[in-house]
Amino acid sequence: MPRTNEFAFKIATANGTGSASANGLIMQAIFRMGIPVTGKNVFPSNIQGLPTWYEIRVDKHGYTARTPTFDLMVALNPATYQKDVQEVRSGGWLFYDSTWPLDQRLARPDVTYLGIPLAELCNTQFKGPRERILMKNIAYAGAIAALLDMDTEIIRALLTEKYSRKPALMDSNRQAVDLGYNYAREHFACPLPIRLEAMDKTKDSILIDGNTASGLGCVYAGATVGAWYPITPATSLMEAFTSFCRKYRRDPETKQNKFAILQAEDEIAAVGMVIGASWAGARAFTSTAGPGISLMNEFIGLAYYAEVPAVIFDVQRAGPSTGMPTRTQQGDLMLCAYASHGDTRHICLYPADPREAFETATIAFDLAERFQTPVFVLSDLDIGMNDWMVPKLTWDDSYRPDRGKVLSAAELEEAKSFSRYLDVDGDGIPYRTLPGVHPKGAYFTRGSGHNRYGAYTEDGDEYVDVLDRIDRKIQRAARFVPAPIVRTTPGATLGLLTVGGCHAACTEALDILAREGIDVDYMRVRGFPFGDEVRAFLDAHDITFVVEQNRDAQLRSLLVLETDVDPAKLESVRYYGGFPMSAHHVISGVKAKLEKAA
């Protein structure tokens, strides 16, 4: 059945061949046609030459979750032909490079094969092996444009924007696009029954990845110090912050930097630098992934107990150990909530897409300074490194940073005394000072036992006094983290609760379930500790399906530990294979639990 602006296709190539430019060109062209689109990059963690895929979903309704089957497969890597053929839906199409014959054992009677001799075409038109490889990618973009009825004028405009200062490259790219486009038009019935048609649904949106959005959010939040150690998939967050700082954080007259970015020798040193800079009064952060959080635990405990602000971005990936560095997961929920030894509990924020990643950055710094504690922003590889269509980022120019309870020189001058860990106001949050502001504000920062006055102690009662106050302070933060997103249906007795990047799959799944007569209320938690509304949602439903991307049901465990909900009321729906969650995963999990209960 013909479908317009509602299909998915996948491009299979090899890492290091330059296919990213062609894939980005296709994504941008569809977006500029006004059509909702999202892209998922599936790439290897090892060396050049290994398989890589790029998945593009076009959906006029605006759904952005990954789809597990594809209408069109662009199979350009012979090493993965067998796998690629299997992922084409029945009745779909497979586009391959027919310069070389296709093994007949790969034939499927329910799939239409579209052979285009890309290598042969490029070998006759371009010189040099590298140029031929690169132009082959642009040629397949041209062929896809013909097969899907993509606007070629938009493609040409994009090439002009990219290569306007390099006329030779612009000409060769345009020539390659024409090679693929013209061959497809001459040899196949174009467009296919799946096709594109211009819409007007992207004018108020942008294409952006979560790491870029987070880096920009840190600039807007007033961060001036970043310390990091390179790690997939978080490296591009600090790279984005660096790029923005070089553009916007340099004195226009002196050209001096108004920022400090330090690549440390390891993650331990990186978070130590952040804690030191934050203690001195800067807004400082680090970006890392699960293995980095594991290494940082001792310093995280120091910041928690010494009550020093710090912001840590955890772009989660598949673990444990090295795991699968280029696959996504939500495996650090428990790790971040209780990081370090001893009794700790940390403020955590859970953005669901790049726009929230931008907004959450500011919230994280405000909470870290208000509550004088580490704050974790838990993104994941899917959010951080993939291309998302989100509403345009907005900013309130009236925003002023919440620096929390910081005593000025004038306030210290008037004060009779200053005690660093004394709860003066009864809210669990003591006053702090910045070094060098006033002699009265001097104190010794301890990670060892100390009492409310900041003095060393091994007295059990004094220790308990401080530790319980810190706990009250963090529990109070539940009222200040972003409120959950809630969607209700009258009469629903079932609930579904999730976190972070599962949101896209869950909202699509709920719409499908509703059409099938299964009504489910929805909550997406956006912060930890959990507020009262989370417990109220769990109490209001006979069964709540807890959807997450890890093996051990970590979100469900947090709910049981922190809300005292009856565990029997929580049904776990999980997918942790490294790919972004799809609506299919949610629906199949929910239905399986319902059938079991019946």
Tab-separated table of N, CA and C in Angstrom, residues 109-206:
chain	number	residue	atom	x	y	z
A	109	PRO	N	11.856	-13.627	-2.005
A	109	PRO	CA	10.788	-13.402	-2.975
A	109	PRO	C	9.851	-12.267	-2.609
A	110	ASP	N	9.818	-11.896	-1.312
A	110	ASP	CA	8.906	-10.832	-0.883
A	110	ASP	C	9.580	-9.471	-0.798
A	111	VAL	N	10.797	-9.353	-1.346
A	111	VAL	CA	11.538	-8.095	-1.345
A	111	VAL	C	11.927	-7.745	-2.780
A	112	THR	N	11.795	-6.484	-3.148
A	112	THR	CA	12.202	-6.011	-4.476
A	112	THR	C	13.638	-5.506	-4.404
A	113	TYR	N	14.488	-6.000	-5.308
A	113	TYR	CA	15.914	-5.635	-5.315
A	113	TYR	C	16.163	-4.545	-6.350
A	114	LEU	N	16.857	-3.509	-5.921
A	114	LEU	CA	17.167	-2.372	-6.783
A	114	LEU	C	18.682	-2.258	-6.911
A	115	GLY	N	19.230	-2.706	-7.998
A	115	GLY	CA	20.672	-2.683	-8.197
A	115	GLY	C	21.123	-1.460	-8.970
A	116	ILE	N	22.024	-0.689	-8.406
A	116	ILE	CA	22.604	0.480	-9.071
A	116	ILE	C	24.119	0.348	-8.995
A	117	PRO	N	24.825	0.380	-10.134
A	117	PRO	CA	26.283	0.179	-10.135
A	117	PRO	C	27.036	1.426	-9.672
A	118	LEU	N	26.944	1.722	-8.384
A	118	LEU	CA	27.509	2.961	-7.865
A	118	LEU	C	29.019	3.052	-8.078
A	119	ALA	N	29.744	1.991	-7.736
A	119	ALA	CA	31.202	2.015	-7.881
A	119	ALA	C	31.607	2.204	-9.341
A	120	GLU	N	30.921	1.505	-10.230
A	120	GLU	CA	31.230	1.622	-11.659
A	120	GLU	C	30.965	3.034	-12.168
A	121	LEU	N	29.851	3.613	-11.748
A	121	LEU	CA	29.529	4.969	-12.170
A	121	LEU	C	30.571	5.966	-11.680
A	122	CYS	N	30.980	5.824	-10.424
A	122	CYS	CA	31.945	6.763	-9.855
A	122	CYS	C	33.354	6.547	-10.399
A	123	ASN	N	33.682	5.318	-10.708
A	123	ASN	CA	35.014	5.044	-11.270
A	123	ASN	C	35.197	5.710	-12.632
A	124	THR	N	34.121	5.840	-13.374
A	124	THR	CA	34.218	6.459	-14.704
A	124	THR	C	34.193	7.983	-14.639
A	125	GLN	N	33.725	8.527	-13.519
A	125	GLN	CA	33.550	9.983	-13.443
A	125	GLN	C	34.569	10.690	-12.560
A	126	PHE	N	35.178	9.960	-11.613
A	126	PHE	CA	36.067	10.619	-10.656
A	126	PHE	C	37.439	9.943	-10.628
A	127	LYS	N	38.443	10.721	-10.248
A	127	LYS	CA	39.814	10.232	-10.210
A	127	LYS	C	40.257	10.033	-8.760
A	128	GLY	N	41.083	9.025	-8.573
A	128	GLY	CA	41.641	8.775	-7.245
A	128	GLY	C	40.715	7.913	-6.411
A	129	PRO	N	41.266	6.931	-5.697
A	129	PRO	CA	40.440	5.996	-4.924
A	129	PRO	C	39.645	6.661	-3.798
A	130	ARG	N	40.230	7.643	-3.110
A	130	ARG	CA	39.527	8.277	-2.002
A	130	ARG	C	38.333	9.079	-2.510
A	131	GLU	N	38.540	9.831	-3.575
A	131	GLU	CA	37.442	10.626	-4.121
A	131	GLU	C	36.317	9.723	-4.617
A	132	ARG	N	36.677	8.593	-5.220
A	132	ARG	CA	35.654	7.673	-5.713
A	132	ARG	C	34.821	7.104	-4.562
A	133	ILE	N	35.478	6.785	-3.448
A	133	ILE	CA	34.753	6.262	-2.287
A	133	ILE	C	33.799	7.315	-1.730
A	134	LEU	N	34.313	8.536	-1.585
A	134	LEU	CA	33.484	9.600	-1.022
A	134	LEU	C	32.311	9.946	-1.937
A	135	MET	N	32.567	10.018	-3.223
A	135	MET	CA	31.506	10.382	-4.167
A	135	MET	C	30.479	9.265	-4.338
A	136	LYS	N	30.903	8.036	-4.067
A	136	LYS	CA	29.941	6.927	-4.104
A	136	LYS	C	28.855	7.141	-3.041
A	137	ASN	N	29.262	7.676	-1.892
A	137	ASN	CA	28.278	7.966	-0.859
A	137	ASN	C	27.288	9.034	-1.304
A	138	ILE	N	27.792	10.074	-1.943
A	138	ILE	CA	26.908	11.138	-2.400
A	138	ILE	C	26.019	10.627	-3.541
A	139	ALA	N	26.546	9.706	-4.325
A	139	ALA	CA	25.741	9.127	-5.407
A	139	ALA	C	24.575	8.321	-4.842
A	140	TYR	N	24.808	7.580	-3.752
A	140	TYR	CA	23.663	6.841	-3.199
A	140	TYR	C	22.635	7.799	-2.614
A	141	ALA	N	23.084	8.954	-2.124
A	141	ALA	CA	22.130	9.966	-1.660
A	141	ALA	C	21.274	10.456	-2.823
A	142	GLY	N	21.891	10.625	-3.987
A	142	GLY	CA	21.140	11.034	-5.173
A	142	GLY	C	20.128	9.984	-5.590
A	143	ALA	N	20.532	8.705	-5.527
A	143	ALA	CA	19.611	7.625	-5.888
A	143	ALA	C	18.429	7.573	-4.923
A	144	ILE	N	18.714	7.745	-3.613
A	144	ILE	CA	17.633	7.764	-2.632
A	144	ILE	C	16.683	8.924	-2.908
A	145	ALA	N	17.242	10.057	-3.325
A	145	ALA	CA	16.404	11.212	-3.650
A	145	ALA	C	15.409	10.873	-4.754
A	146	ALA	N	15.855	10.126	-5.753
A	146	ALA	CA	14.956	9.736	-6.851
A	146	ALA	C	13.933	8.706	-6.375
A	147	LEU	N	14.376	7.723	-5.621
A	147	LEU	CA	13.488	6.644	-5.180
A	147	LEU	C	12.391	7.145	-4.246
A	148	LEU	N	12.715	8.165	-3.434
A	148	LEU	CA	11.764	8.640	-2.431
A	148	LEU	C	11.113	9.973	-2.802
A	149	ASP	N	11.475	10.520	-3.959
A	149	ASP	CA	10.927	11.797	-4.437
A	149	ASP	C	11.355	12.958	-3.557
A	150	MET	N	12.624	12.959	-3.215
A	150	MET	CA	13.191	14.041	-2.419
A	150	MET	C	13.417	15.265	-3.295
A	151	ASP	N	13.283	16.444	-2.740
A	151	ASP	CA	13.456	17.695	-3.475
A	151	ASP	C	14.942	17.916	-3.761
A	152	THR	N	15.336	17.781	-5.008
A	152	THR	CA	16.754	17.911	-5.367
A	152	THR	C	17.248	19.345	-5.262
A	153	GLU	N	16.343	20.321	-5.374
A	153	GLU	CA	16.763	21.715	-5.224
A	153	GLU	C	17.245	21.968	-3.794
A	154	ILE	N	16.601	21.323	-2.830
A	154	ILE	CA	17.037	21.456	-1.444
A	154	ILE	C	18.414	20.825	-1.268
A	155	ILE	N	18.621	19.665	-1.902
A	155	ILE	CA	19.934	19.016	-1.820
A	155	ILE	C	21.014	19.927	-2.392
A	156	ARG	N	20.729	20.538	-3.528
A	156	ARG	CA	21.702	21.442	-4.149
A	156	ARG	C	21.983	22.646	-3.242
A	157	ALA	N	20.933	23.155	-2.610
A	157	ALA	CA	21.118	24.297	-1.714
A	157	ALA	C	21.994	23.916	-0.523
A	158	LEU	N	21.795	22.710	-0.002
A	158	LEU	CA	22.614	22.247	1.118
A	158	LEU	C	24.071	22.104	0.714
A	159	LEU	N	24.309	21.586	-0.481
A	159	LEU	CA	25.687	21.450	-0.962
A	159	LEU	C	26.334	22.813	-1.158
A	160	THR	N	25.558	23.778	-1.626
A	160	THR	CA	26.079	25.131	-1.801
A	160	THR	C	26.477	25.724	-0.456
A	161	GLU	N	25.627	25.531	0.554
A	161	GLU	CA	25.929	26.046	1.888
A	161	GLU	C	27.208	25.431	2.445
A	162	LYS	N	27.394	24.158	2.199
A	162	LYS	CA	28.539	23.458	2.778
A	162	LYS	C	29.835	23.734	2.030
A	163	TYR	N	29.749	23.837	0.712
A	163	TYR	CA	30.975	23.916	-0.092
A	163	TYR	C	31.100	25.221	-0.876
A	164	SER	N	30.431	26.282	-0.422
A	164	SER	CA	30.455	27.535	-1.180
A	164	SER	C	31.870	28.096	-1.330
A	165	ARG	N	32.743	27.788	-0.374
A	165	ARG	CA	34.121	28.281	-0.450
A	165	ARG	C	35.056	27.290	-1.142
A	166	LYS	N	34.497	26.159	-1.560
A	166	LYS	CA	35.297	25.141	-2.251
A	166	LYS	C	34.548	24.708	-3.513
A	167	PRO	N	34.597	25.533	-4.562
A	167	PRO	CA	33.804	25.280	-5.770
A	167	PRO	C	34.051	23.906	-6.384
A	168	ALA	N	35.283	23.427	-6.346
A	168	ALA	CA	35.577	22.123	-6.955
A	168	ALA	C	34.839	21.007	-6.216
A	169	LEU	N	34.838	21.070	-4.887
A	169	LEU	CA	34.121	20.061	-4.111
A	169	LEU	C	32.613	20.154	-4.343
A	170	MET	N	32.099	21.366	-4.440
A	170	MET	CA	30.672	21.534	-4.676
A	170	MET	C	30.280	20.937	-6.029
A	171	ASP	N	31.101	21.168	-7.026
A	171	ASP	CA	30.803	20.632	-8.357
A	171	ASP	C	30.837	19.106	-8.367
A	172	SER	N	31.838	18.514	-7.704
A	172	SER	CA	31.947	17.054	-7.708
A	172	SER	C	30.790	16.418	-6.927
A	173	ASN	N	30.387	17.051	-5.831
A	173	ASN	CA	29.254	16.530	-5.061
A	173	ASN	C	27.961	16.615	-5.862
A	174	ARG	N	27.749	17.711	-6.539
A	174	ARG	CA	26.547	17.840	-7.362
A	174	ARG	C	26.549	16.806	-8.494
A	175	GLN	N	27.716	16.588	-9.060
A	175	GLN	CA	27.827	15.602	-10.130
A	175	GLN	C	27.500	14.200	-9.612
A	176	ALA	N	27.981	13.892	-8.430
A	176	ALA	CA	27.708	12.579	-7.843
A	176	ALA	C	26.219	12.414	-7.544
A	177	VAL	N	25.583	13.456	-7.010
A	177	VAL	CA	24.142	13.393	-6.760
A	177	VAL	C	23.402	13.099	-8.058
A	178	ASP	N	23.792	13.790	-9.129
A	178	ASP	CA	23.123	13.600	-10.420
A	178	ASP	C	23.332	12.188	-10.957
A	179	LEU	N	24.529	11.615	-10.714
A	179	LEU	CA	24.801	10.249	-11.190
A	179	LEU	C	23.783	9.264	-10.605
A	180	GLY	N	23.654	9.288	-9.290
A	180	GLY	CA	22.729	8.371	-8.647
A	180	GLY	C	21.286	8.663	-8.986
A	181	TYR	N	20.937	9.933	-8.991
A	181	TYR	CA	19.546	10.338	-9.258
A	181	TYR	C	19.118	9.926	-10.665
A	182	ASN	N	19.935	10.249	-11.636
A	182	ASN	CA	19.562	9.974	-13.023
A	182	ASN	C	19.489	8.477	-13.304
A	183	TYR	N	20.422	7.712	-12.737
A	183	TYR	CA	20.391	6.264	-12.978
A	183	TYR	C	19.104	5.660	-12.407
A	184	ALA	N	18.763	6.054	-11.179
A	184	ALA	CA	17.543	5.516	-10.571
A	184	ALA	C	16.311	5.887	-11.377
A	185	ARG	N	16.240	7.119	-11.843
A	185	ARG	CA	15.084	7.561	-12.624
A	185	ARG	C	14.966	6.821	-13.950
A	186	GLU	N	16.108	6.488	-14.523
A	186	GLU	CA	16.099	5.841	-15.836
A	186	GLU	C	15.789	4.350	-15.757
A	187	HIS	N	16.089	3.719	-14.625
A	187	HIS	CA	15.984	2.263	-14.559
A	187	HIS	C	14.869	1.738	-13.651
A	188	PHE	N	14.276	2.618	-12.821
A	188	PHE	CA	13.233	2.153	-11.916
A	188	PHE	C	12.029	3.090	-11.965
A	189	ALA	N	10.900	2.574	-11.544
A	189	ALA	CA	9.692	3.393	-11.451
A	189	ALA	C	9.815	4.283	-10.212
A	190	CYS	N	10.155	5.523	-10.428
A	190	CYS	CA	10.373	6.467	-9.324
A	190	CYS	C	9.234	7.483	-9.258
A	191	PRO	N	8.775	7.796	-8.061
A	191	PRO	CA	9.241	7.279	-6.774
A	191	PRO	C	8.624	5.923	-6.460
A	192	LEU	N	9.169	5.292	-5.420
A	192	LEU	CA	8.598	4.050	-4.915
A	192	LEU	C	7.237	4.340	-4.261
A	193	PRO	N	6.477	3.306	-3.944
A	193	PRO	CA	5.209	3.531	-3.228
A	193	PRO	C	5.385	4.210	-1.863
A	194	ILE	N	6.597	4.143	-1.312
A	194	ILE	CA	6.899	4.966	-0.147
A	194	ILE	C	7.588	6.224	-0.676
A	195	ARG	N	7.066	7.371	-0.329
A	195	ARG	CA	7.618	8.588	-0.914
A	195	ARG	C	7.467	9.770	0.043
A	196	LEU	N	8.188	10.820	-0.308
A	196	LEU	CA	8.156	12.054	0.459
A	196	LEU	C	7.287	13.092	-0.244
A	197	GLU	N	6.634	13.898	0.555
A	197	GLU	CA	5.849	15.005	0.018
A	197	GLU	C	5.972	16.170	0.984
A	198	ALA	N	6.266	17.353	0.462
A	198	ALA	CA	6.531	18.517	1.305
A	198	ALA	C	5.394	18.773	2.282
A	199	MET	N	5.770	19.102	3.515
A	199	MET	CA	4.817	19.458	4.563
A	199	MET	C	5.258	20.791	5.190
A	200	ASP	N	4.611	21.145	6.266
A	200	ASP	CA	4.957	22.374	6.973
A	200	ASP	C	5.006	22.098	8.469
A	201	LYS	N	5.725	21.028	8.852
A	201	LYS	CA	5.732	20.606	10.245
A	201	LYS	C	7.102	20.716	10.914
A	202	THR	N	8.030	21.428	10.300
A	202	THR	CA	9.351	21.551	10.915
A	202	THR	C	9.797	22.999	11.104
A	203	LYS	N	8.959	23.961	10.736
A	203	LYS	CA	9.408	25.363	10.747
A	203	LYS	C	9.744	25.863	12.150
A	204	ASP	N	9.119	25.306	13.174
A	204	ASP	CA	9.409	25.725	14.544
A	204	ASP	C	10.301	24.735	15.269
A	205	SER	N	11.023	23.916	14.505
A	205	SER	CA	11.873	22.874	15.079
A	205	SER	C	13.299	23.001	14.568
A	206	ILE	N	14.192	22.279	15.214
A	206	ILE	CA	15.583	22.196	14.783
A	206	ILE	C	16.024	20.740	14.843
